Coordinates of C-alpha atoms in Angstrom, one line a residue:
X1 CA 0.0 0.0 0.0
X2 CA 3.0 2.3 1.1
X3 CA 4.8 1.6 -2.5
X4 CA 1.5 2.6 -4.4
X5 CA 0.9 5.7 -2.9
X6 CA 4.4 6.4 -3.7
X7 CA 3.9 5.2 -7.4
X8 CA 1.0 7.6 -7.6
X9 CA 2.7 10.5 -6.0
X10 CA 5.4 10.0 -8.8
X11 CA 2.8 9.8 -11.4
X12 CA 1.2 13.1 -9.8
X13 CA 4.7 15.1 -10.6
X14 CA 4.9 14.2 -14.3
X15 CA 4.5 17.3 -15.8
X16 CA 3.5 15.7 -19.5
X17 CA 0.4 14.3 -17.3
X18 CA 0.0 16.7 -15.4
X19 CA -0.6 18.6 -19.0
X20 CA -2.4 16.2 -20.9
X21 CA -5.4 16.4 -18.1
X22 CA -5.7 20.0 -18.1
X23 CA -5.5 19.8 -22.2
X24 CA -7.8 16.9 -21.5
X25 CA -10.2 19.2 -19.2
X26 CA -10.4 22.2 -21.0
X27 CA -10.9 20.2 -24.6
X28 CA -14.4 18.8 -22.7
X29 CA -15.7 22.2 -21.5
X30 CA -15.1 24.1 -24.7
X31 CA -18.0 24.3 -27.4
X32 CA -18.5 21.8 -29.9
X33 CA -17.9 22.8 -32.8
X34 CA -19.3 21.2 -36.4
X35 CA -18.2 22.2 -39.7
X36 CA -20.1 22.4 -43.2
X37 CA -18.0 21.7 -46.5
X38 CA -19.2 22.3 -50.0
X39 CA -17.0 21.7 -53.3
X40 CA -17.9 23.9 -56.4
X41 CA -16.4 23.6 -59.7
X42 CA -15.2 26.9 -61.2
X43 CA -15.4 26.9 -65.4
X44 CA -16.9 24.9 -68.4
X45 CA -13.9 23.1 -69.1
X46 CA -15.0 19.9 -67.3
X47 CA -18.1 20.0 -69.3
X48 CA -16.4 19.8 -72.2
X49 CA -15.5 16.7 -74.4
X50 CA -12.3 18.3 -74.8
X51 CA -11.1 20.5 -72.5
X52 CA -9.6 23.9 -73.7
X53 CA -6.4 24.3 -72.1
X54 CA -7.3 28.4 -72.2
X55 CA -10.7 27.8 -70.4
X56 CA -8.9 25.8 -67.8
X57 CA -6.4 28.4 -67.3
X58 CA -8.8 31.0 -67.1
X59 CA -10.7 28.7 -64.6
X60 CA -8.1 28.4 -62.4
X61 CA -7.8 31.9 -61.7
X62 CA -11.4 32.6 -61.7
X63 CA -11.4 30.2 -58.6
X64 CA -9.4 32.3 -56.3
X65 CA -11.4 35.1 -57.1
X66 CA -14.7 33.4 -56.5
X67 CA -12.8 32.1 -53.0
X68 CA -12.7 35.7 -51.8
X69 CA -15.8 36.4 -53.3
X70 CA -17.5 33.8 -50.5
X71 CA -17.0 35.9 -47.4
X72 CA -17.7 39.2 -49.1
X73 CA -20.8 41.3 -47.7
X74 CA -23.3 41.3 -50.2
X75 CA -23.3 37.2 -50.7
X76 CA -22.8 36.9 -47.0
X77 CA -25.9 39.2 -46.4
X78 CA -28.4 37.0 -48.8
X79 CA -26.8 33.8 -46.8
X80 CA -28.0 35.5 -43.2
X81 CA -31.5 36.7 -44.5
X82 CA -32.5 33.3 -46.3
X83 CA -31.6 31.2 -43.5
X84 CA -32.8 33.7 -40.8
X85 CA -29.7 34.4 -38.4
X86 CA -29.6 36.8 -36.0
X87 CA -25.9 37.5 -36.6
X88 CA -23.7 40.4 -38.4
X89 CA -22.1 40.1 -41.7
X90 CA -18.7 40.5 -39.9
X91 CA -19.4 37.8 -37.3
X92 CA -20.5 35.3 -40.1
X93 CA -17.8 36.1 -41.9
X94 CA -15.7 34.8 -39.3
X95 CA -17.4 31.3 -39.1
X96 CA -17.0 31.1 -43.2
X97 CA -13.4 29.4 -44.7
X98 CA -13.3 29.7 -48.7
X99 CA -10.0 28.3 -50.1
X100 CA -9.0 27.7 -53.9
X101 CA -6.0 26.1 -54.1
X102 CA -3.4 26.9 -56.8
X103 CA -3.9 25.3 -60.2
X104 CA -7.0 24.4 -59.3
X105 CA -10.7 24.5 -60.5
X106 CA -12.0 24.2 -57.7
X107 CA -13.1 26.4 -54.6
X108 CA -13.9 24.6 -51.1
X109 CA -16.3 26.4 -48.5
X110 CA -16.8 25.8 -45.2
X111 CA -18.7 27.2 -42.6
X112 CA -18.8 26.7 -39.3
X113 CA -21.8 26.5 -36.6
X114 CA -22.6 24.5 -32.9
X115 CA -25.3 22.5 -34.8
X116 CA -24.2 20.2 -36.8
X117 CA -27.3 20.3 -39.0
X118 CA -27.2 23.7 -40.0
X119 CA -23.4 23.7 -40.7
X120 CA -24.3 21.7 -43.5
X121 CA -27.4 23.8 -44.4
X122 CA -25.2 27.2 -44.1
X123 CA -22.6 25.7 -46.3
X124 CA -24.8 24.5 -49.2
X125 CA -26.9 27.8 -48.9
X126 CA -23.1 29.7 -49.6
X127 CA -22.5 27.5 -52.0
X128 CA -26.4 28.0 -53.5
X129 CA -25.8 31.8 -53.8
X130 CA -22.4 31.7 -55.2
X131 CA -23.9 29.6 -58.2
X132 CA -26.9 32.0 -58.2
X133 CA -24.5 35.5 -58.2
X134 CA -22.0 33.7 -60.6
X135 CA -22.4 34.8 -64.9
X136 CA -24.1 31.8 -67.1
X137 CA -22.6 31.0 -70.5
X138 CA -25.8 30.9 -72.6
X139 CA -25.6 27.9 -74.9
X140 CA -28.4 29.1 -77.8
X141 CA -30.9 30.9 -75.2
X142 CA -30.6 32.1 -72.1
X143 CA -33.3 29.6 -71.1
X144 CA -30.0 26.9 -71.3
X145 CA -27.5 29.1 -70.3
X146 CA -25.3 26.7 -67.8
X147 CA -23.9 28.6 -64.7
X148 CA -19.8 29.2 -64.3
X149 CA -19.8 28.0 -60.5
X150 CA -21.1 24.1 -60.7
X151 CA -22.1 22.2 -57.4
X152 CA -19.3 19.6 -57.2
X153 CA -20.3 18.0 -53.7
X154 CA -22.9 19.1 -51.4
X155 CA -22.1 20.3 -47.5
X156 CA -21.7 17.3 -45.2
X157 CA -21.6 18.1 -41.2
X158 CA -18.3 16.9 -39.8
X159 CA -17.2 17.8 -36.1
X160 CA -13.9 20.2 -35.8
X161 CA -11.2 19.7 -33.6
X162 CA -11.7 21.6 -30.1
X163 CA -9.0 23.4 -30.5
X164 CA -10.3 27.4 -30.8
X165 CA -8.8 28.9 -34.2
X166 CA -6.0 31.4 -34.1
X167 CA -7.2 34.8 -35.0

């Protein structure tokens, strides 16, 4: 009994333990936090039988400016009032990540939310008014023109570290 209570003691002063449960403690009392992703496609060119090496290009870059484009006050406002939040455009902006990475078509969002549910819902309604605001190439009439932001995969809850992001 003497020896274990001396075992413990030790195990008591090892600071990497001693560290882990405090991480561990203050990991369980922060918020949970869930995350919504959506995929769009930036371009024609994967429409295309054969792609255009120009449209691709021109994709490309069109997909970083449609990343900024995401968190931008005018989209984000339409994204609040559809969905009914009582939150600022500044404050959403915070919770929304749009990356386009570099010779690529595409643009990922993601936005972030306590409910896992309307993560999702936030993300694909981004990703709904980003197709909406983007141009259409009219093919014959306007009545077929096809939109130059295309869904590639729809918003998917998934749970976020704990860890708070770094401002």
């Amino acid at each position: 009994p003497v020896d274990d209570v001396a075992e413990a003691a030790e195990v008591v002063e090892d600071p990497a333990l001693l560290a882990a449960a405090a991480a561990y403690l203050v990991s369980i009392n922060l918020p949970k936090v869930y995350e919504g992703r959506v995929t769009l496609i930036v371009g024609q060119s994967t429409q295309a039988t054969n792609p255009d090496l120009n449209q691709l290009l021109a994709s490309q870059r069109l997909s970083q400016t449609y990343a900024e484009l995401a968190t931008t006050g005018p989209l984000i406002e339409k994204v609040i009032e559809k969905n009914g939040l009582a939150v600022s455009v500044d404050d959403f902006s915070e919770r929304i990540t749009a990356d386009a990475p570099r010779d690529s078509i595409l643009v990922h969002l993601s936005v972030e939310d306590a409910d896992p549910t309307r993560a999702a819902a936030l993300a694909n309604s981004l990703a709904d008014e980003m197709i909406a605001a983007s141009p259409a190439i009219a093919l014959g009439s306007r009545a077929n023109a096809v939109p130059l932001i295309l869904l590639a995969s729809r918003g998917r809850p998934r749970r976020r570290s704990s860890c708070p992001r770094a401002p």
